[in-house]
Amino acid sequence: MSSRTAFPRDDAESLDRSRETAHLGVALVRLENLSYQPPEGRPRILLQPRKTEYWLREFRLRGCFPNVCGNRIKAEISLPVLAAALTRSELTISDLQDAGHIKRLHLPEGALLTHYHGQHRLEAAKQHIYPHNEWWAVELYDKGM
């Protein structure tokens, strides 16, 4: 038996609480403002045409719905970028916490939000809907947490 064990329950619950407090809300963000980065310590995954094709088929068969919970991307945003985007968009943080009425968040010029999953889904979205719809629903998390 290994001397290593899984995280103690307290640590796992602490991580869950940290994630909850890091959650800032949800907003529609331009596809061009989203940048895939692998999680720390993992290698970068190149785009795989097979996976992108899967999502293209799904979008053609079922439709491409950027704001559906299952299609949302989780991304990190720094608080200074968030503050600038809220001002630019004439929104408040409360507006981002109203998941029933997702608002467009206009990021400052050149700002990129890092996401760790969903790169194939977003690539398929760019091929399927762009430029007709260049916005995607993003769960925003505090980059500093």
Tab-separated table of N, CA and C in Angstrom:
chain	number	residue	atom	x	y	z
A	1	MET	N	0.843	-1.176	0.000
A	1	MET	CA	0.000	0.000	0.000
A	1	MET	C	0.887	1.237	0.000
A	2	SER	N	0.499	2.222	-0.748
A	2	SER	CA	1.289	3.443	-0.891
A	2	SER	C	1.170	4.306	0.359
A	3	SER	N	2.259	5.024	0.648
A	3	SER	CA	2.211	5.938	1.788
A	3	SER	C	1.476	7.219	1.426
A	4	ARG	N	1.247	7.426	0.112
A	4	ARG	CA	0.513	8.607	-0.324
A	4	ARG	C	-0.986	8.348	-0.176
A	5	THR	N	-1.706	9.369	0.219
A	5	THR	CA	-3.152	9.248	0.322
A	5	THR	C	-3.785	10.406	-0.425
A	6	ALA	N	-5.073	10.292	-0.668
A	6	ALA	CA	-5.811	11.390	-1.312
A	6	ALA	C	-5.845	12.576	-0.363
A	7	PHE	N	-6.250	13.725	-0.892
A	7	PHE	CA	-6.383	14.899	-0.038
A	7	PHE	C	-7.293	14.577	1.136
A	8	PRO	N	-6.939	15.006	2.314
A	8	PRO	CA	-7.879	14.852	3.421
A	8	PRO	C	-9.170	15.614	3.098
A	9	ARG	N	-10.270	15.162	3.668
A	9	ARG	CA	-11.567	15.777	3.389
A	9	ARG	C	-11.535	17.285	3.630
A	10	ASP	N	-10.878	17.739	4.696
A	10	ASP	CA	-10.808	19.170	4.983
A	10	ASP	C	-10.133	19.929	3.851
A	11	ASP	N	-9.047	19.363	3.284
A	11	ASP	CA	-8.354	20.028	2.184
A	11	ASP	C	-9.231	20.103	0.940
A	12	ALA	N	-9.934	19.029	0.619
A	12	ALA	CA	-10.810	19.011	-0.549
A	12	ALA	C	-11.936	20.029	-0.381
A	13	GLU	N	-12.514	20.088	0.813
A	13	GLU	CA	-13.577	21.058	1.066
A	13	GLU	C	-13.030	22.481	1.003
A	14	SER	N	-11.823	22.675	1.480
A	14	SER	CA	-11.191	23.983	1.418
A	14	SER	C	-10.980	24.414	-0.034
A	15	LEU	N	-10.550	23.467	-0.872
A	15	LEU	CA	-10.379	23.782	-2.296
A	15	LEU	C	-11.707	24.154	-2.938
A	16	ASP	N	-12.768	23.424	-2.596
A	16	ASP	CA	-14.093	23.740	-3.125
A	16	ASP	C	-14.542	25.132	-2.694
A	17	ARG	N	-14.310	25.476	-1.425
A	17	ARG	CA	-14.688	26.810	-0.929
A	17	ARG	C	-13.887	27.890	-1.644
A	18	SER	N	-12.601	27.635	-1.859
A	18	SER	CA	-11.768	28.606	-2.566
A	18	SER	C	-12.297	28.849	-3.967
A	19	ARG	N	-12.678	27.781	-4.620
A	19	ARG	CA	-13.211	27.903	-5.981
A	19	ARG	C	-14.511	28.705	-5.982
A	20	GLU	N	-15.366	28.453	-4.995
A	20	GLU	CA	-16.625	29.196	-4.906
A	20	GLU	C	-16.370	30.679	-4.697
A	21	THR	N	-15.433	31.014	-3.815
A	21	THR	CA	-15.176	32.431	-3.548
A	21	THR	C	-14.460	33.091	-4.716
A	22	ALA	N	-13.767	32.304	-5.535
A	22	ALA	CA	-13.080	32.857	-6.699
A	22	ALA	C	-14.057	33.114	-7.848
A	23	HIS	N	-15.235	32.496	-7.825
A	23	HIS	CA	-16.220	32.663	-8.901
A	23	HIS	C	-16.798	34.073	-8.855
A	24	LEU	N	-16.690	34.777	-9.967
A	24	LEU	CA	-17.129	36.170	-10.029
A	24	LEU	C	-18.479	36.333	-10.710
A	25	GLY	N	-18.822	35.400	-11.575
A	25	GLY	CA	-20.079	35.505	-12.304
A	25	GLY	C	-19.919	34.955	-13.706
A	26	VAL	N	-20.893	35.257	-14.552
A	26	VAL	CA	-20.876	34.781	-15.935
A	26	VAL	C	-21.155	35.955	-16.864
A	27	ALA	N	-20.492	35.945	-18.017
A	27	ALA	CA	-20.673	37.011	-18.994
A	27	ALA	C	-20.417	36.463	-20.392
A	28	LEU	N	-20.935	37.168	-21.374
A	28	LEU	CA	-20.601	36.861	-22.755
A	28	LEU	C	-19.320	37.613	-23.091
A	29	VAL	N	-18.340	36.894	-23.608
A	29	VAL	CA	-17.033	37.458	-23.935
A	29	VAL	C	-16.747	37.124	-25.397
A	30	ARG	N	-16.081	38.023	-26.094
A	30	ARG	CA	-15.721	37.766	-27.491
A	30	ARG	C	-14.782	36.552	-27.576
A	31	LEU	N	-15.015	35.717	-28.579
A	31	LEU	CA	-14.170	34.543	-28.788
A	31	LEU	C	-12.696	34.934	-28.915
A	32	GLU	N	-12.436	36.071	-29.528
A	32	GLU	CA	-11.043	36.509	-29.735
A	32	GLU	C	-10.342	36.849	-28.423
A	33	ASN	N	-11.103	37.026	-27.338
A	33	ASN	CA	-10.516	37.355	-26.042
A	33	ASN	C	-10.260	36.129	-25.173
A	34	LEU	N	-10.440	34.938	-25.723
A	34	LEU	CA	-10.235	33.707	-24.957
A	34	LEU	C	-8.988	32.989	-25.457
A	35	SER	N	-8.133	32.601	-24.525
A	35	SER	CA	-6.868	31.961	-24.868
A	35	SER	C	-6.693	30.685	-24.044
A	36	TYR	N	-6.545	29.563	-24.747
A	36	TYR	CA	-6.336	28.286	-24.062
A	36	TYR	C	-4.912	28.198	-23.527
A	37	GLN	N	-4.794	27.772	-22.287
A	37	GLN	CA	-3.508	27.470	-21.657
A	37	GLN	C	-3.698	26.171	-20.893
A	38	PRO	N	-2.745	25.258	-20.972
A	38	PRO	CA	-2.897	24.012	-20.198
A	38	PRO	C	-2.775	24.307	-18.707
A	39	PRO	N	-3.414	23.487	-17.877
A	39	PRO	CA	-3.243	23.651	-16.431
A	39	PRO	C	-1.761	23.536	-16.065
A	40	GLU	N	-1.373	24.208	-15.019
A	40	GLU	CA	0.026	24.207	-14.586
A	40	GLU	C	0.529	22.776	-14.420
A	41	GLY	N	1.700	22.509	-14.982
A	41	GLY	CA	2.313	21.195	-14.861
A	41	GLY	C	1.878	20.201	-15.916
A	42	ARG	N	0.964	20.588	-16.787
A	42	ARG	CA	0.520	19.686	-17.851
A	42	ARG	C	0.999	20.201	-19.196
A	43	PRO	N	1.247	19.284	-20.129
A	43	PRO	CA	1.702	19.720	-21.457
A	43	PRO	C	0.565	20.369	-22.246
A	44	ARG	N	0.928	21.233	-23.165
A	44	ARG	CA	-0.050	21.875	-24.042
A	44	ARG	C	-0.626	20.819	-24.983
A	45	ILE	N	-1.934	20.795	-25.117
A	45	ILE	CA	-2.608	19.862	-26.011
A	45	ILE	C	-2.854	20.591	-27.327
A	46	LEU	N	-2.303	20.052	-28.401
A	46	LEU	CA	-2.530	20.649	-29.714
A	46	LEU	C	-3.970	20.388	-30.142
A	47	LEU	N	-4.494	21.280	-30.971
A	47	LEU	CA	-5.834	21.059	-31.502
A	47	LEU	C	-5.860	19.761	-32.289
A	48	GLN	N	-6.858	18.961	-32.021
A	48	GLN	CA	-7.017	17.679	-32.690
A	48	GLN	C	-8.226	17.769	-33.613
A	49	PRO	N	-8.004	17.682	-34.936
A	49	PRO	CA	-9.113	17.823	-35.889
A	49	PRO	C	-10.298	16.912	-35.575
A	50	ARG	N	-10.028	15.702	-35.089
A	50	ARG	CA	-11.103	14.755	-34.755
A	50	ARG	C	-12.047	15.343	-33.700
A	51	LYS	N	-11.467	15.974	-32.684
A	51	LYS	CA	-12.290	16.562	-31.618
A	51	LYS	C	-13.028	17.799	-32.099
A	52	THR	N	-12.366	18.611	-32.911
A	52	THR	CA	-13.029	19.797	-33.456
A	52	THR	C	-14.184	19.382	-34.351
A	53	GLU	N	-13.979	18.361	-35.178
A	53	GLU	CA	-15.036	17.841	-36.049
A	53	GLU	C	-16.221	17.321	-35.235
A	54	TYR	N	-15.933	16.674	-34.106
A	54	TYR	CA	-17.012	16.197	-33.231
A	54	TYR	C	-17.912	17.368	-32.836
A	55	TRP	N	-17.300	18.464	-32.381
A	55	TRP	CA	-18.080	19.618	-31.956
A	55	TRP	C	-18.800	20.282	-33.122
A	56	LEU	N	-18.172	20.318	-34.287
A	56	LEU	CA	-18.854	20.872	-35.466
A	56	LEU	C	-20.110	20.067	-35.788
A	57	ARG	N	-20.005	18.733	-35.723
A	57	ARG	CA	-21.178	17.880	-35.953
A	57	ARG	C	-22.261	18.157	-34.910
A	58	GLU	N	-21.847	18.253	-33.649
A	58	GLU	CA	-22.811	18.537	-32.574
A	58	GLU	C	-23.535	19.863	-32.829
A	59	PHE	N	-22.775	20.889	-33.204
A	59	PHE	CA	-23.372	22.205	-33.449
A	59	PHE	C	-24.320	22.167	-34.642
A	60	ARG	N	-23.963	21.413	-35.676
A	60	ARG	CA	-24.832	21.312	-36.854
A	60	ARG	C	-26.118	20.547	-36.530
A	61	LEU	N	-25.993	19.472	-35.746
A	61	LEU	CA	-27.154	18.641	-35.404
A	61	LEU	C	-28.058	19.294	-34.354
A	62	ARG	N	-27.462	19.811	-33.299
A	62	ARG	CA	-28.232	20.282	-32.149
A	62	ARG	C	-28.271	21.798	-32.023
A	63	GLY	N	-27.445	22.483	-32.801
A	63	GLY	CA	-27.350	23.940	-32.702
A	63	GLY	C	-26.185	24.329	-31.805
A	64	CYS	N	-25.743	25.523	-31.994
A	64	CYS	CA	-24.612	26.043	-31.223
A	64	CYS	C	-25.159	27.097	-30.267
A	65	PHE	N	-25.181	26.775	-28.999
A	65	PHE	CA	-25.759	27.648	-27.991
A	65	PHE	C	-24.685	28.046	-26.976
A	66	PRO	N	-24.023	29.180	-27.209
A	66	PRO	CA	-22.911	29.594	-26.357
A	66	PRO	C	-23.281	29.837	-24.897
A	67	ASN	N	-24.555	30.104	-24.622
A	67	ASN	CA	-24.922	30.450	-23.253
A	67	ASN	C	-25.485	29.292	-22.440
A	68	VAL	N	-25.602	28.097	-23.025
A	68	VAL	CA	-26.071	26.927	-22.297
A	68	VAL	C	-24.994	26.526	-21.284
A	69	CYS	N	-25.412	26.191	-20.070
A	69	CYS	CA	-24.446	25.853	-19.006
A	69	CYS	C	-23.388	24.858	-19.461
A	70	GLY	N	-23.767	23.805	-20.143
A	70	GLY	CA	-22.825	22.779	-20.565
A	70	GLY	C	-21.810	23.250	-21.593
A	71	ASN	N	-22.089	24.348	-22.261
A	71	ASN	CA	-21.168	24.877	-23.267
A	71	ASN	C	-20.291	26.005	-22.746
A	72	ARG	N	-20.569	26.482	-21.558
A	72	ARG	CA	-19.790	27.595	-21.015
A	72	ARG	C	-18.341	27.199	-20.789
A	73	ILE	N	-17.476	28.174	-20.901
A	73	ILE	CA	-16.052	28.003	-20.662
A	73	ILE	C	-15.725	28.660	-19.331
A	74	LYS	N	-14.868	28.031	-18.549
A	74	LYS	CA	-14.397	28.628	-17.296
A	74	LYS	C	-13.081	29.321	-17.587
A	75	ALA	N	-13.006	30.606	-17.253
A	75	ALA	CA	-11.796	31.373	-17.548
A	75	ALA	C	-11.435	32.259	-16.371
A	76	GLU	N	-10.151	32.579	-16.307
A	76	GLU	CA	-9.641	33.457	-15.248
A	76	GLU	C	-9.518	34.880	-15.769
A	77	ILE	N	-9.818	35.829	-14.878
A	77	ILE	CA	-9.699	37.243	-15.203
A	77	ILE	C	-9.073	37.950	-14.009
A	78	SER	N	-8.146	38.847	-14.272
A	78	SER	CA	-7.552	39.612	-13.174
A	78	SER	C	-8.537	40.703	-12.760
A	79	LEU	N	-8.475	41.103	-11.497
A	79	LEU	CA	-9.410	42.116	-11.013
A	79	LEU	C	-9.238	43.464	-11.712
A	80	PRO	N	-7.999	43.905	-12.042
A	80	PRO	CA	-7.878	45.163	-12.786
A	80	PRO	C	-8.522	45.095	-14.180
A	81	VAL	N	-8.367	43.965	-14.872
A	81	VAL	CA	-9.004	43.807	-16.188
A	81	VAL	C	-10.518	43.769	-16.021
A	82	LEU	N	-10.994	43.079	-15.005
A	82	LEU	CA	-12.426	43.024	-14.741
A	82	LEU	C	-12.979	44.414	-14.469
A	83	ALA	N	-12.293	45.190	-13.635
A	83	ALA	CA	-12.759	46.550	-13.315
A	83	ALA	C	-12.846	47.402	-14.573
A	84	ALA	N	-11.829	47.327	-15.418
A	84	ALA	CA	-11.831	48.102	-16.665
A	84	ALA	C	-12.965	47.639	-17.586
A	85	ALA	N	-13.174	46.321	-17.656
A	85	ALA	CA	-14.227	45.775	-18.514
A	85	ALA	C	-15.617	46.167	-18.005
A	86	LEU	N	-15.811	46.149	-16.692
A	86	LEU	CA	-17.103	46.552	-16.133
A	86	LEU	C	-17.400	48.008	-16.463
A	87	THR	N	-16.399	48.864	-16.306
A	87	THR	CA	-16.575	50.286	-16.625
A	87	THR	C	-16.894	50.453	-18.102
A	88	ARG	N	-16.119	49.816	-18.936
A	88	ARG	CA	-16.291	49.906	-20.396
A	88	ARG	C	-17.661	49.385	-20.834
A	89	SER	N	-18.178	48.388	-20.134
A	89	SER	CA	-19.451	47.751	-20.483
A	89	SER	C	-20.637	48.379	-19.773
A	90	GLU	N	-20.362	49.304	-18.867
A	90	GLU	CA	-21.403	49.939	-18.043
A	90	GLU	C	-22.194	48.889	-17.264
A	91	LEU	N	-21.434	47.994	-16.609
A	91	LEU	CA	-22.011	46.925	-15.801
A	91	LEU	C	-21.442	46.974	-14.396
A	92	THR	N	-22.070	46.216	-13.507
A	92	THR	CA	-21.548	46.037	-12.153
A	92	THR	C	-21.285	44.540	-11.957
A	93	ILE	N	-20.588	44.215	-10.897
A	93	ILE	CA	-20.333	42.801	-10.590
A	93	ILE	C	-21.658	42.074	-10.358
A	94	SER	N	-22.656	42.763	-9.831
A	94	SER	CA	-23.985	42.155	-9.622
A	94	SER	C	-24.604	41.725	-10.946
A	95	ASP	N	-24.357	42.493	-12.014
A	95	ASP	CA	-24.876	42.114	-13.329
A	95	ASP	C	-24.308	40.768	-13.772
A	96	LEU	N	-23.058	40.481	-13.404
A	96	LEU	CA	-22.422	39.225	-13.799
A	96	LEU	C	-22.928	38.045	-12.978
A	97	GLN	N	-23.530	38.323	-11.855
A	97	GLN	CA	-24.020	37.258	-10.984
A	97	GLN	C	-25.461	36.880	-11.271
A	98	ASP	N	-26.069	37.566	-12.235
A	98	ASP	CA	-27.425	37.249	-12.667
A	98	ASP	C	-27.335	36.316	-13.879
A	99	ALA	N	-27.200	35.015	-13.626
A	99	ALA	CA	-26.988	34.031	-14.695
A	99	ALA	C	-28.199	33.906	-15.615
A	100	GLY	N	-29.347	34.417	-15.202
A	100	GLY	CA	-30.544	34.375	-16.032
A	100	GLY	C	-30.526	35.419	-17.136
A	101	HIS	N	-29.708	36.448	-16.983
A	101	HIS	CA	-29.608	37.538	-17.966
A	101	HIS	C	-28.134	37.837	-18.214
A	102	ILE	N	-27.514	36.998	-19.022
A	102	ILE	CA	-26.075	37.122	-19.260
A	102	ILE	C	-25.792	38.356	-20.110
A	103	LYS	N	-24.883	39.175	-19.629
A	103	LYS	CA	-24.532	40.439	-20.289
A	103	LYS	C	-23.230	40.302	-21.067
A	104	ARG	N	-23.054	41.177	-22.050
A	104	ARG	CA	-21.805	41.240	-22.805
A	104	ARG	C	-20.785	42.051	-22.017
A	105	LEU	N	-19.609	41.476	-21.861
A	105	LEU	CA	-18.518	42.127	-21.153
A	105	LEU	C	-17.452	42.518	-22.181
A	106	HIS	N	-17.308	43.817	-22.395
A	106	HIS	CA	-16.352	44.343	-23.368
A	106	HIS	C	-15.004	44.518	-22.674
A	107	LEU	N	-14.066	43.635	-22.995
A	107	LEU	CA	-12.745	43.672	-22.370
A	107	LEU	C	-11.898	44.790	-22.971
A	108	PRO	N	-10.916	45.265	-22.201
A	108	PRO	CA	-9.997	46.270	-22.737
A	108	PRO	C	-9.253	45.718	-23.956
A	109	GLU	N	-8.825	46.608	-24.820
A	109	GLU	CA	-8.078	46.227	-26.026
A	109	GLU	C	-6.909	45.304	-25.677
A	110	GLY	N	-6.830	44.178	-26.359
A	110	GLY	CA	-5.713	43.245	-26.186
A	110	GLY	C	-5.817	42.312	-24.989
A	111	ALA	N	-6.868	42.435	-24.183
A	111	ALA	CA	-7.008	41.576	-23.004
A	111	ALA	C	-7.382	40.159	-23.425
A	112	LEU	N	-6.746	39.181	-22.783
A	112	LEU	CA	-7.042	37.769	-23.024
A	112	LEU	C	-7.381	37.089	-21.704
A	113	LEU	N	-8.408	36.266	-21.732
A	113	LEU	CA	-8.772	35.478	-20.559
A	113	LEU	C	-8.282	34.057	-20.785
A	114	THR	N	-7.622	33.503	-19.799
A	114	THR	CA	-7.079	32.153	-19.877
A	114	THR	C	-8.154	31.132	-19.509
A	115	HIS	N	-8.283	30.095	-20.346
A	115	HIS	CA	-9.170	28.976	-20.008
A	115	HIS	C	-8.378	27.687	-20.169
A	116	TYR	N	-8.747	26.670	-19.375
A	116	TYR	CA	-7.988	25.426	-19.306
A	116	TYR	C	-8.662	24.246	-19.996
A	117	HIS	N	-9.873	24.424	-20.463
A	117	HIS	CA	-10.582	23.361	-21.178
A	117	HIS	C	-11.484	24.023	-22.208
A	118	GLY	N	-11.954	23.237	-23.159
A	118	GLY	CA	-12.904	23.758	-24.137
A	118	GLY	C	-12.286	24.297	-25.416
A	119	GLN	N	-10.983	24.065	-25.621
A	119	GLN	CA	-10.352	24.640	-26.806
A	119	GLN	C	-10.944	24.084	-28.107
A	120	HIS	N	-11.323	22.810	-28.131
A	120	HIS	CA	-11.898	22.225	-29.344
A	120	HIS	C	-13.311	22.763	-29.581
A	121	ARG	N	-14.054	22.927	-28.521
A	121	ARG	CA	-15.409	23.483	-28.615
A	121	ARG	C	-15.358	24.906	-29.174
A	122	LEU	N	-14.430	25.703	-28.668
A	122	LEU	CA	-14.322	27.085	-29.141
A	122	LEU	C	-13.818	27.156	-30.576
A	123	GLU	N	-12.894	26.283	-30.946
A	123	GLU	CA	-12.417	26.261	-32.328
A	123	GLU	C	-13.573	25.901	-33.269
A	124	ALA	N	-14.379	24.917	-32.887
A	124	ALA	CA	-15.543	24.545	-33.691
A	124	ALA	C	-16.537	25.706	-33.764
A	125	ALA	N	-16.717	26.405	-32.659
A	125	ALA	CA	-17.625	27.560	-32.644
A	125	ALA	C	-17.142	28.631	-33.611
A	126	LYS	N	-15.848	28.885	-33.617
A	126	LYS	CA	-15.295	29.891	-34.533
A	126	LYS	C	-15.562	29.487	-35.984
A	127	GLN	N	-15.439	28.208	-36.287
A	127	GLN	CA	-15.670	27.733	-37.647
A	127	GLN	C	-17.149	27.700	-37.998
A	128	HIS	N	-17.980	27.427	-37.005
A	128	HIS	CA	-19.412	27.242	-37.250
A	128	HIS	C	-20.197	28.556	-37.272
A	129	ILE	N	-19.928	29.435	-36.335
A	129	ILE	CA	-20.774	30.619	-36.175
A	129	ILE	C	-20.098	31.935	-36.514
A	130	TYR	N	-18.797	31.958	-36.443
A	130	TYR	CA	-18.076	33.207	-36.653
A	130	TYR	C	-18.223	33.639	-38.103
A	131	PRO	N	-18.476	34.860	-38.455
A	131	PRO	CA	-18.576	36.050	-37.605
A	131	PRO	C	-19.993	36.379	-37.150
A	132	HIS	N	-20.943	35.489	-37.409
A	132	HIS	CA	-22.330	35.780	-37.057
A	132	HIS	C	-22.528	35.976	-35.559
A	133	ASN	N	-21.839	35.183	-34.792
A	133	ASN	CA	-21.904	35.322	-33.346
A	133	ASN	C	-20.501	35.133	-32.798
A	134	GLU	N	-19.909	36.192	-32.365
A	134	GLU	CA	-18.528	36.104	-31.880
A	134	GLU	C	-18.440	36.173	-30.366
A	135	TRP	N	-19.534	35.891	-29.687
A	135	TRP	CA	-19.583	35.939	-28.220
A	135	TRP	C	-19.798	34.546	-27.656
A	136	TRP	N	-19.219	34.293	-26.476
A	136	TRP	CA	-19.372	32.995	-25.816
A	136	TRP	C	-19.577	33.227	-24.326
A	137	ALA	N	-20.427	32.425	-23.704
A	137	ALA	CA	-20.663	32.538	-22.261
A	137	ALA	C	-19.479	31.961	-21.494
A	138	VAL	N	-18.996	32.741	-20.547
A	138	VAL	CA	-17.801	32.379	-19.790
A	138	VAL	C	-18.078	32.524	-18.299
A	139	GLU	N	-17.770	31.462	-17.558
A	139	GLU	CA	-17.792	31.529	-16.097
A	139	GLU	C	-16.479	32.208	-15.697
A	140	LEU	N	-16.562	33.330	-15.035
A	140	LEU	CA	-15.369	34.103	-14.688
A	140	LEU	C	-14.905	33.786	-13.281
A	141	TYR	N	-13.585	33.569	-13.172
A	141	TYR	CA	-12.956	33.287	-11.891
A	141	TYR	C	-11.823	34.271	-11.660
A	142	ASP	N	-11.653	34.665	-10.407
A	142	ASP	CA	-10.586	35.592	-10.022
A	142	ASP	C	-9.239	34.931	-10.251
A	143	LYS	N	-8.443	35.522	-11.099
A	143	LYS	CA	-7.126	34.979	-11.433
A	143	LYS	C	-6.195	34.952	-10.224
A	144	GLY	N	-6.415	35.837	-9.277
A	144	GLY	CA	-5.543	35.915	-8.098
A	144	GLY	C	-5.854	34.899	-7.021
A	145	MET	N	-6.939	34.148	-7.150
A	145	MET	CA	-7.320	33.186	-6.096
A	145	MET	C	-6.672	31.853	-6.321
